[in-house]
Short mmCIF file of C-alpha atoms and ligand atoms in Angstrom, two decimals:
data_model
loop_
_atom_site.label_atom_id
_atom_site.label_comp_id
_atom_site.label_asym_id
_atom_site.label_seq_id
_atom_site.Cartn_x
_atom_site.Cartn_y
_atom_site.Cartn_z
CA MET A 1 -27.80 -0.56 6.72
CA ALA A 2 -25.37 -3.27 7.83
CA VAL A 3 -24.55 -5.46 5.09
CA ASP A 4 -25.08 -9.53 5.26
CA GLN A 5 -21.63 -11.15 5.96
CA ARG A 6 -22.31 -13.81 4.03
CA ARG A 7 -21.11 -14.79 0.13
CA ILE A 8 -24.67 -14.88 -1.72
CA LEU A 9 -24.22 -15.38 -5.83
CA GLN A 10 -27.36 -14.15 -7.55
CA THR A 11 -26.02 -14.46 -11.05
CA ALA A 12 -22.71 -15.39 -13.07
CA ILE A 13 -19.89 -12.95 -12.12
CA PRO A 14 -20.37 -10.32 -13.55
CA GLY A 15 -23.88 -10.40 -13.51
CA PRO A 16 -26.11 -8.75 -16.16
CA ARG A 17 -26.53 -5.08 -14.67
CA SER A 18 -22.51 -5.02 -13.90
CA GLU A 19 -22.46 -6.00 -17.71
CA GLN A 20 -24.94 -3.22 -18.82
CA LEU A 21 -23.05 -0.49 -16.96
CA HIS A 22 -19.70 -2.17 -17.99
CA ALA A 23 -20.80 -1.30 -21.45
CA ARG A 24 -21.88 2.05 -20.64
CA LYS A 25 -18.23 2.65 -18.60
CA GLY A 26 -16.70 1.61 -22.07
CA ALA A 27 -18.35 3.89 -23.92
CA ALA A 28 -18.33 6.88 -21.38
CA VAL A 29 -14.95 6.21 -19.20
CA ALA A 30 -11.30 6.95 -21.11
CA SER A 31 -9.88 3.20 -21.99
CA GLY A 32 -6.54 3.53 -20.20
CA VAL A 33 -8.69 3.16 -16.96
CA GLY A 34 -9.14 -0.21 -16.26
CA THR A 35 -11.10 -2.78 -13.94
CA THR A 36 -9.87 -5.87 -12.12
CA LEU A 37 -13.41 -7.24 -11.80
CA PRO A 38 -15.97 -5.30 -13.38
CA VAL A 39 -18.84 -5.88 -10.67
CA TYR A 40 -20.51 -2.61 -10.41
CA VAL A 41 -20.77 -2.08 -6.64
CA GLU A 42 -24.04 -0.86 -4.65
CA ARG A 43 -22.66 -1.04 -0.92
CA ALA A 44 -20.50 -2.74 0.62
CA GLY A 45 -19.44 -2.83 5.07
CA GLY A 46 -17.12 -5.74 6.84
CA GLY A 47 -15.78 -8.24 4.61
CA ILE A 48 -18.80 -7.99 1.87
CA VAL A 49 -19.18 -5.82 -1.39
CA VAL A 50 -22.60 -5.95 -2.14
CA ASP A 51 -22.62 -5.75 -6.49
CA VAL A 52 -25.87 -3.93 -8.65
CA ASP A 53 -27.14 -7.67 -9.26
CA GLY A 54 -27.55 -8.56 -5.14
CA ASN A 55 -24.39 -10.63 -5.52
CA HIS A 56 -22.28 -10.75 -2.24
CA LEU A 57 -18.82 -11.12 -2.96
CA ILE A 58 -16.30 -11.68 0.04
CA ASP A 59 -13.51 -8.83 -0.30
CA PHE A 60 -9.75 -9.83 0.02
CA GLY A 61 -8.91 -6.23 -1.38
CA SER A 62 -9.99 -3.63 0.60
CA GLY A 63 -9.79 -1.55 -2.62
CA ILE A 64 -6.11 -1.98 -2.62
CA ALA A 65 -5.76 -1.85 1.26
CA VAL A 66 -7.78 1.26 2.02
CA VAL A 67 -11.02 -0.04 4.10
CA SER A 68 -8.64 -1.50 6.66
CA VAL A 69 -11.59 -0.18 8.93
CA GLY A 70 -14.38 -1.53 6.64
CA ASN A 71 -16.13 -0.09 3.96
CA ALA A 72 -18.46 2.58 5.10
CA ALA A 73 -17.01 1.84 8.89
CA PRO A 74 -20.32 3.47 11.33
CA ARG A 75 -17.52 5.72 13.13
CA VAL A 76 -16.14 7.00 9.90
CA VAL A 77 -19.41 7.35 8.38
CA ASP A 78 -20.89 9.00 11.36
CA ALA A 79 -18.37 11.49 11.40
CA VAL A 80 -18.38 12.48 8.18
CA GLN A 81 -22.20 12.73 7.99
CA HIS A 82 -21.74 15.25 10.99
CA GLN A 83 -18.81 17.32 8.89
CA VAL A 84 -20.29 17.49 5.89
CA ALA A 85 -23.55 18.85 7.23
CA ASP A 86 -21.00 21.39 8.94
CA PHE A 87 -18.74 22.56 6.11
CA THR A 88 -17.71 20.92 3.53
CA HIS A 89 -14.33 23.07 2.49
CA THR A 90 -12.69 26.70 3.36
CA CYS A 91 -9.00 25.60 2.19
CA PHE A 92 -6.97 24.87 4.80
CA MET A 93 -4.54 27.53 3.61
CA VAL A 94 -7.54 30.42 3.46
CA THR A 95 -9.31 29.84 6.27
CA PRO A 96 -7.84 26.56 9.02
CA TYR A 97 -10.31 24.21 10.83
CA GLU A 98 -9.04 21.73 13.81
CA GLU A 99 -9.73 18.62 11.58
CA TYR A 100 -6.61 19.34 9.91
CA VAL A 101 -4.92 19.81 13.09
CA ALA A 102 -5.75 16.63 14.89
CA VAL A 103 -5.29 14.38 12.31
CA ALA A 104 -1.54 16.24 12.29
CA GLU A 105 -1.45 15.50 15.94
CA LYS A 106 -2.41 11.83 15.28
CA LEU A 107 -0.09 11.25 12.65
CA ASN A 108 2.92 12.77 14.97
CA GLU A 109 1.88 10.54 18.01
CA LEU A 110 1.48 7.67 16.41
CA THR A 111 4.28 7.09 13.55
CA PRO A 112 7.38 5.84 15.00
CA GLY A 113 9.82 7.83 16.83
CA PRO A 114 9.69 10.04 19.92
CA HIS A 115 11.25 13.30 18.49
CA ASP A 116 9.47 16.55 17.55
CA LYS A 117 7.34 16.01 13.94
CA ARG A 118 5.55 17.90 11.97
CA SER A 119 2.66 16.77 9.12
CA ALA A 120 1.45 17.94 5.94
CA LEU A 121 -1.93 16.43 4.54
CA PHE A 122 -2.58 16.10 0.71
CA ASN A 123 -4.97 14.06 -1.36
CA SER A 124 -3.30 11.20 -2.76
CA GLY A 125 -0.22 8.77 -2.00
CA ALA A 126 1.54 10.22 -5.09
CA GLU A 127 1.26 13.55 -3.89
CA ALA A 128 2.67 12.47 -0.72
CA VAL A 129 5.79 11.24 -2.19
CA GLU A 130 6.18 14.53 -4.34
CA ASN A 131 5.75 16.24 -1.48
CA ALA A 132 8.14 13.96 0.71
CA VAL A 133 10.63 14.73 -2.01
CA LYS A 134 10.24 18.25 -2.31
CA ILE A 135 11.22 18.14 1.62
CA ALA A 136 14.08 16.24 1.40
CA ARG A 137 15.47 18.53 -1.36
CA HIS A 138 14.65 21.59 0.21
CA HIS A 139 15.94 20.58 3.79
CA THR A 140 19.29 19.16 2.17
CA GLY A 141 19.89 21.18 -0.43
CA ARG A 142 20.65 18.25 -2.97
CA GLN A 143 18.65 16.62 -5.74
CA ALA A 144 19.58 12.68 -5.90
CA VAL A 145 16.77 10.48 -4.82
CA VAL A 146 17.31 6.81 -4.62
CA ALA A 147 14.91 4.17 -4.90
CA PHE A 148 14.89 0.42 -5.54
CA ASP A 149 13.94 -2.25 -7.73
CA HIS A 150 10.06 -3.24 -7.56
CA ALA A 151 9.04 -0.06 -5.79
CA TYR A 152 5.90 1.33 -6.76
CA HIS A 153 5.13 5.09 -5.56
CA GLY A 154 2.38 6.73 -8.03
CA ARG A 155 1.54 7.45 -11.53
CA THR A 156 2.12 11.41 -11.14
CA ASN A 157 5.29 12.73 -13.17
CA LEU A 158 7.89 12.52 -10.35
CA THR A 159 6.46 9.54 -8.77
CA MET A 160 6.74 7.49 -12.05
CA ALA A 161 10.32 7.73 -11.96
CA LEU A 162 10.31 6.28 -8.96
CA THR A 163 8.09 3.61 -9.98
CA ALA A 164 10.26 0.63 -11.28
CA LYS A 165 7.60 -1.39 -13.80
CA ASN A 166 7.17 -0.28 -16.94
CA MET A 167 3.66 -1.79 -17.87
CA PRO A 168 1.52 -0.27 -17.29
CA TYR A 169 2.71 2.49 -15.17
CA LYS A 170 5.18 4.09 -17.38
CA ASN A 171 5.17 2.54 -21.00
CA GLY A 172 5.00 5.87 -23.28
CA PHE A 173 4.87 8.61 -20.30
CA GLY A 174 8.23 9.75 -20.65
CA PRO A 175 10.31 11.89 -20.54
CA PHE A 176 10.52 11.09 -16.42
CA ALA A 177 11.96 13.76 -14.05
CA GLY A 178 15.07 13.55 -13.56
CA GLU A 179 17.51 12.95 -10.83
CA ILE A 180 16.27 9.51 -9.68
CA TYR A 181 18.50 6.51 -9.46
CA ARG A 182 17.84 2.94 -8.98
CA VAL A 183 19.22 0.28 -6.91
CA PRO A 184 18.33 -3.36 -6.39
CA MET A 185 15.73 -4.61 -3.40
CA ALA A 186 16.91 -6.95 -0.97
CA TYR A 187 14.67 -9.42 -2.63
CA PRO A 188 15.17 -12.60 -0.63
CA TYR A 189 13.36 -15.16 -2.93
CA ARG A 190 15.02 -13.96 -6.02
CA TRP A 191 18.45 -12.94 -4.47
CA PRO A 192 21.18 -14.40 -6.86
CA THR A 193 23.06 -15.91 -4.40
CA GLY A 194 20.40 -17.11 -1.68
CA PRO A 195 18.02 -15.42 0.74
CA ASP A 196 20.90 -15.88 3.39
CA ASN A 197 23.26 -13.37 1.36
CA CYS A 198 20.51 -11.00 0.53
CA ALA A 199 20.55 -8.36 3.50
CA ASP A 200 24.43 -8.06 3.34
CA GLU A 201 25.15 -8.46 -0.41
CA ALA A 202 22.42 -6.07 -0.79
CA PHE A 203 23.26 -3.14 1.46
CA GLU A 204 26.86 -3.59 -0.17
CA THR A 205 25.50 -3.21 -3.66
CA PHE A 206 23.22 -0.04 -2.39
CA VAL A 207 26.21 1.57 -0.47
CA THR A 208 28.65 0.66 -3.52
CA GLN A 209 26.14 2.26 -5.98
CA VAL A 210 25.06 5.02 -4.30
CA HIS A 211 28.71 6.20 -3.54
CA SER A 212 29.99 4.93 -7.13
CA GLN A 213 27.17 6.64 -9.49
CA VAL A 214 25.41 9.55 -7.47
CA GLY A 215 27.59 10.50 -4.47
CA GLU A 216 26.27 10.57 -0.79
CA GLN A 217 26.59 14.34 -0.82
CA ASN A 218 24.08 15.05 -4.07
CA THR A 219 21.87 12.33 -2.61
CA ALA A 220 18.60 14.03 -0.80
CA ALA A 221 16.67 10.79 -0.19
CA VAL A 222 16.37 7.38 -0.04
CA ILE A 223 12.72 6.29 -0.14
CA ILE A 224 11.60 2.61 0.13
CA GLU A 225 8.57 0.78 1.10
CA PRO A 226 9.32 -1.36 4.46
CA ILE A 227 6.88 -4.08 1.98
CA GLN A 228 6.64 -3.34 -1.34
CA GLY A 229 3.22 -3.37 -2.36
CA GLU A 230 2.40 -3.04 -6.00
CA GLY A 231 5.99 -4.80 -6.32
CA GLY A 232 4.52 -7.77 -4.97
CA PHE A 233 4.36 -7.52 -1.41
CA VAL A 234 8.19 -8.16 -1.38
CA VAL A 235 9.88 -8.22 2.27
CA PRO A 236 13.45 -6.92 2.66
CA ALA A 237 15.69 -9.48 4.05
CA PRO A 238 15.78 -8.75 7.85
CA GLY A 239 18.30 -6.13 8.65
CA PHE A 240 18.63 -4.42 5.27
CA MET A 241 16.36 -1.80 5.95
CA ALA A 242 17.87 -0.70 9.03
CA ARG A 243 21.18 -0.85 7.83
CA VAL A 244 19.97 1.67 5.05
CA ALA A 245 18.43 3.82 7.26
CA GLU A 246 21.60 3.96 9.69
CA TRP A 247 23.98 4.62 6.76
CA CYS A 248 21.46 7.14 5.23
CA ALA A 249 21.54 9.18 8.65
CA ILE A 250 26.18 9.31 8.66
CA HIS A 251 25.55 10.86 5.27
CA ARG A 252 22.47 13.16 6.60
CA ILE A 253 20.59 11.74 3.43
CA VAL A 254 16.77 12.00 4.32
CA PHE A 255 15.11 8.12 4.96
CA ILE A 256 11.74 8.25 3.42
CA ALA A 257 9.35 5.28 4.39
CA ASP A 258 6.69 4.89 1.84
CA GLU A 259 4.09 3.04 3.97
CA ILE A 260 1.29 4.47 1.91
CA GLN A 261 0.14 1.14 1.40
CA THR A 262 1.54 -0.61 4.74
CA GLY A 263 0.45 1.47 7.18
CA PHE A 264 -2.19 1.69 9.90
CA CYS A 265 -2.05 -1.57 11.11
CA ARG A 266 -1.95 -3.44 8.08
CA THR A 267 0.85 -5.58 8.78
CA GLY A 268 0.08 -6.18 12.42
CA ASP A 269 1.73 -2.56 13.89
CA TRP A 270 0.53 0.83 13.37
CA PHE A 271 3.39 0.93 10.68
CA ALA A 272 5.44 -1.68 9.38
CA CYS A 273 8.54 0.23 10.06
CA GLU A 274 8.39 -0.72 13.89
CA PHE A 275 8.59 -4.38 12.94
CA GLU A 276 12.70 -3.67 12.41
CA GLY A 277 12.56 -0.63 14.98
CA VAL A 278 13.41 1.48 11.96
CA VAL A 279 12.54 4.95 12.91
CA PRO A 280 12.35 6.82 9.47
CA ASP A 281 13.07 10.66 8.85
CA LEU A 282 9.91 11.10 6.65
CA ILE A 283 7.22 8.68 6.29
CA THR A 284 4.42 8.92 3.51
CA THR A 285 0.80 7.41 4.37
CA ALA A 286 -2.55 7.34 2.76
CA LYS A 287 -5.17 4.25 2.04
CA GLY A 288 -5.65 2.89 5.56
CA ILE A 289 -5.53 6.42 7.20
CA ALA A 290 -9.24 7.56 6.12
CA GLY A 291 -11.57 4.48 6.03
CA GLY A 292 -11.60 5.53 2.12
CA LEU A 293 -12.43 8.88 1.76
CA PRO A 294 -9.04 10.60 -0.38
CA LEU A 295 -6.10 11.82 1.99
CA ALA A 296 -2.72 11.29 2.64
CA ALA A 297 0.47 12.50 4.46
CA VAL A 298 4.08 13.60 5.19
CA THR A 299 5.03 13.45 8.80
CA GLY A 300 8.27 14.08 9.51
CA ARG A 301 11.17 15.16 11.76
CA ALA A 302 10.50 18.48 12.39
CA GLU A 303 13.81 20.53 11.58
CA MET A 304 12.79 18.83 7.80
CA MET A 305 9.49 19.50 7.61
CA ASP A 306 9.89 23.13 8.70
CA ALA A 307 12.88 23.49 6.56
CA VAL A 308 10.16 24.46 3.53
CA HIS A 309 9.94 28.09 3.49
CA THR A 310 5.98 29.63 4.46
CA GLY A 311 3.29 28.81 1.44
CA GLY A 312 6.02 25.74 -0.32
CA LEU A 313 3.53 23.25 0.66
CA GLY A 314 0.03 22.75 0.13
CA GLY A 315 -2.78 22.48 -2.51
CA THR A 316 -6.25 23.65 -2.76
CA TYR A 317 -8.10 20.01 -1.10
CA GLY A 318 -5.23 18.86 1.29
CA GLY A 319 -6.65 18.01 4.25
CA ASN A 320 -10.21 18.50 3.26
CA PRO A 321 -12.46 18.85 6.30
CA VAL A 322 -14.80 16.23 5.32
CA ALA A 323 -11.29 13.63 4.48
CA CYS A 324 -10.04 14.66 8.40
CA ALA A 325 -13.24 13.66 10.08
CA ALA A 326 -12.91 10.56 8.47
CA ALA A 327 -9.22 9.83 9.30
CA LEU A 328 -9.86 10.98 12.84
CA ALA A 329 -12.56 8.36 13.30
CA ALA A 330 -11.09 5.47 11.03
CA ILE A 331 -8.05 5.97 13.75
CA GLU A 332 -10.27 5.44 16.80
CA THR A 333 -11.69 2.54 15.10
CA MET A 334 -8.23 1.24 15.02
CA VAL A 335 -7.41 2.17 18.31
CA ALA A 336 -11.01 1.25 20.21
CA ASP A 337 -11.49 -2.19 18.52
CA ASP A 338 -7.32 -3.16 18.01
CA LEU A 339 -7.10 -3.41 14.23
CA CYS A 340 -3.34 -4.42 14.91
CA GLY A 341 -4.42 -7.07 16.94
CA SER A 342 -7.17 -7.94 14.01
CA ALA A 343 -4.24 -7.91 11.42
CA LYS A 344 -2.11 -10.13 13.57
CA HIS A 345 -5.02 -12.74 14.46
CA ILE A 346 -6.08 -12.95 10.50
CA GLU A 347 -2.37 -13.51 9.42
CA SER A 348 -2.73 -16.44 12.37
CA VAL A 349 -6.01 -18.05 9.98
CA MET A 350 -4.46 -17.12 6.65
CA ARG A 351 -0.99 -17.96 6.96
CA PRO A 352 -1.25 -21.71 7.57
CA ARG A 353 -3.58 -22.40 5.34
CA LEU A 354 -1.46 -20.35 2.48
CA ALA A 355 1.70 -23.09 3.64
CA ALA A 356 -0.08 -25.75 3.21
CA LEU A 357 -0.76 -24.54 -0.46
CA ALA A 358 2.77 -23.79 -0.63
CA GLU A 359 3.27 -27.82 0.30
CA LYS A 360 0.66 -28.89 -2.04
CA TYR A 361 1.57 -27.11 -5.42
CA ASP A 362 4.67 -26.82 -6.72
CA ALA A 363 3.92 -23.69 -8.21
CA VAL A 364 3.67 -21.45 -4.86
CA GLY A 365 7.34 -20.43 -5.11
CA ASP A 366 6.90 -18.04 -1.93
CA LEU A 367 4.48 -17.20 0.61
CA ARG A 368 5.50 -13.88 2.15
CA GLY A 369 4.12 -10.88 3.64
CA ARG A 370 3.31 -10.30 7.47
CA GLY A 371 -0.46 -9.06 8.88
CA ALA A 372 -3.32 -8.90 6.69
CA MET A 373 -0.64 -8.33 3.58
CA LEU A 374 0.30 -11.49 2.72
CA ALA A 375 1.09 -13.50 -1.19
CA VAL A 376 2.02 -16.07 -2.54
CA GLU A 377 4.44 -15.92 -5.45
CA LEU A 378 3.54 -18.20 -8.34
CA VAL A 379 6.27 -20.02 -10.70
CA GLU A 380 6.76 -22.48 -13.48
CA PRO A 381 7.13 -25.54 -11.09
CA GLY A 382 10.60 -26.79 -10.65
CA THR A 383 11.78 -23.30 -11.58
CA LYS A 384 12.12 -20.00 -10.83
CA ASP A 385 10.53 -18.70 -13.50
CA PRO A 386 7.39 -16.06 -12.98
CA ASN A 387 3.90 -17.92 -13.62
CA PRO A 388 1.71 -15.00 -14.63
CA ALA A 389 -0.41 -17.31 -16.60
CA LEU A 390 -1.21 -19.33 -13.40
CA THR A 391 -1.80 -16.48 -11.28
CA ALA A 392 -4.44 -14.95 -13.73
CA ALA A 393 -6.01 -18.06 -14.30
CA ILE A 394 -6.22 -18.68 -10.46
CA THR A 395 -7.23 -15.00 -10.09
CA SER A 396 -10.68 -15.30 -12.91
CA ALA A 397 -11.41 -18.50 -10.85
CA CYS A 398 -12.06 -16.73 -7.72
CA HIS A 399 -13.73 -13.87 -9.11
CA ARG A 400 -16.17 -16.03 -10.86
CA GLU A 401 -16.51 -17.61 -7.33
CA GLY A 402 -17.17 -14.22 -6.17
CA LEU A 403 -13.83 -13.75 -3.77
CA ILE A 404 -12.47 -10.41 -5.06
CA THR A 405 -8.27 -11.31 -5.12
CA LEU A 406 -5.85 -8.73 -6.48
CA THR A 407 -2.80 -9.63 -8.42
CA ALA A 408 0.61 -7.79 -7.61
CA GLY A 409 4.61 -8.54 -8.83
CA THR A 410 6.91 -6.62 -11.37
CA PHE A 411 6.48 -9.73 -13.28
CA GLY A 412 2.10 -10.17 -12.68
CA ASN A 413 2.82 -13.61 -10.90
CA VAL A 414 1.77 -12.56 -7.36
CA LEU A 415 -1.59 -13.33 -5.48
CA ARG A 416 -1.76 -10.91 -3.07
CA PHE A 417 -4.26 -10.77 -0.33
CA LEU A 418 -5.72 -7.65 1.56
CA PRO A 419 -8.86 -8.34 3.60
CA PRO A 420 -10.42 -5.67 5.35
CA LEU A 421 -9.36 -6.04 9.22
CA VAL A 422 -12.46 -6.24 10.48
CA ILE A 423 -13.37 -9.55 8.07
CA GLY A 424 -14.91 -12.06 10.07
CA ASP A 425 -13.09 -15.67 10.36
CA GLU A 426 -15.91 -17.61 8.60
CA LEU A 427 -15.79 -15.36 5.59
CA LEU A 428 -11.62 -15.41 5.57
CA HIS A 429 -12.18 -19.21 5.89
CA GLU A 430 -14.38 -19.16 3.31
CA GLY A 431 -12.47 -16.84 0.93
CA LEU A 432 -9.37 -19.56 1.38
CA ASP A 433 -11.59 -22.62 0.88
CA ILE A 434 -12.56 -20.72 -2.85
CA LEU A 435 -8.57 -20.12 -3.06
CA ASP A 436 -8.18 -23.55 -2.77
CA SER A 437 -10.77 -25.07 -5.20
CA ALA A 438 -9.08 -22.21 -7.58
CA PHE A 439 -5.49 -23.74 -6.84
CA ALA A 440 -7.30 -27.30 -7.63
CA ALA A 441 -9.07 -26.35 -10.78
CA SER A 442 -5.96 -24.43 -12.51
CA ALA A 443 -2.54 -25.63 -10.83
N1 PLZ B 501 3.01 4.48 -2.48
C1 PLZ B 501 3.63 2.05 -1.29
O1 PLZ B 501 0.98 1.37 -2.85
C2 PLZ B 501 -0.75 2.99 -4.63
C3 PLZ B 501 -1.84 2.03 -6.88
C4 PLZ B 501 -2.87 1.66 -7.50
P1 PLZ B 501 -1.88 7.06 -4.62
N2 PLZ B 501 -0.77 1.33 -4.64
C5 PLZ B 501 -1.68 1.26 -5.45
C6 PLZ B 501 -2.83 2.01 -9.10
O2 PLZ B 501 -2.41 0.66 -9.92
O3 PLZ B 501 -2.44 2.95 -9.50
C7 PLZ B 501 0.89 3.58 -3.76
C8 PLZ B 501 1.36 2.79 -3.21
C9 PLZ B 501 2.70 2.74 -2.56
C10 PLZ B 501 2.29 5.39 -3.04
C11 PLZ B 501 1.21 4.89 -3.90
C12 PLZ B 501 0.10 5.71 -4.65
O4 PLZ B 501 -0.84 6.50 -3.86
O5 PLZ B 501 -2.99 7.01 -3.79
O6 PLZ B 501 -2.76 5.88 -5.87
O7 PLZ B 501 -1.82 7.98 -5.45
#
């Protein structure tokens, strides 16, 4: 059933039925599992999420950059229904099936670079990152992995170690995996000597620190998000990533692009690396790949991927046939409906309006991102001091008006926007109107 593409508020947000369910959640679900906006969902499609009280909310979150093709996208629903009726699981490592192979073929074709590639499929982004590190270590025979300030790579033990932010991801969960080293990110807005020096100085710092503190000969991999996701949509200073990738190639260090949040048309290209012409050795994907079903992948140079002994990679559910069928349908949708074009169009609608907000309110320190992955960083007016209180106030005001928005950033002071790529212009504008009013009321 198609979901009416209009915002409709029937009750306060959250409504009474959501509140009842939320009380049950409190009694039944571990409190460590948080909730951004406790409206309980009944169905969703396009740019709308419908809750159990009959409210229609505008979706500027896509379930954290997952349902780029829209919720319950028609091709995905159809493919899943067929696959689930045929068979649900055999385990690819026991008796394989075509859908897994077809997803690997698509990934090898769509990811940057014309070289010979291989892929392996997993269940979650964190699992893909773990496996990329396993592959890089096996291929190089080295152990150290270099990650950046503000990075987010997951919540498992190794990926917690790669993730930069303590609260809520790491606090009290140590000890963390060893041989992880952190270097500064080329974060233009917060670079001490200003954005113009950022790429050069950050690259020099990177080289010096890896050389002096780790040693190139000990470094298996450098992992970077081409645009940092949870870290606040930090777009590395232009040229930084390309120079890091080049330097990695010289020292035979595996350059891993974590495109779990940026991949699959989100930034207006299939993968965010392409914008700067960077070709990673390994690329991790998840989220947008399968229209909401759990699937993740590592794709990379055949000689690196194939360095691992047979049986060294896998997992019971990795590349589950239903998730693979969904991925093939999601990718088909991205091609047929030109969702990279849609992401660029979304930027053309959103960026001028966000720029107008930045013009009007001193609290907007920075506007950044690409495609349908845009954010504003909020500060105390006249300074660069993070303003998480205002960020929270604006977010709550948006939620109360039926606009799902998310926050991000090491300092909790970034409003980020990740609408489904199939959202209509009217909803986009209405969402931005709500954001305008939230700024007017709070800033
Ligand atoms: N790498 C770049 O963005 C997941 C995390 C939500 P999983 N980001 C959303 C939360 O609070 O847990 C992410 C990412 C990047 C890796 C991951 C991890 O992907 O599928 O959540 O494991």
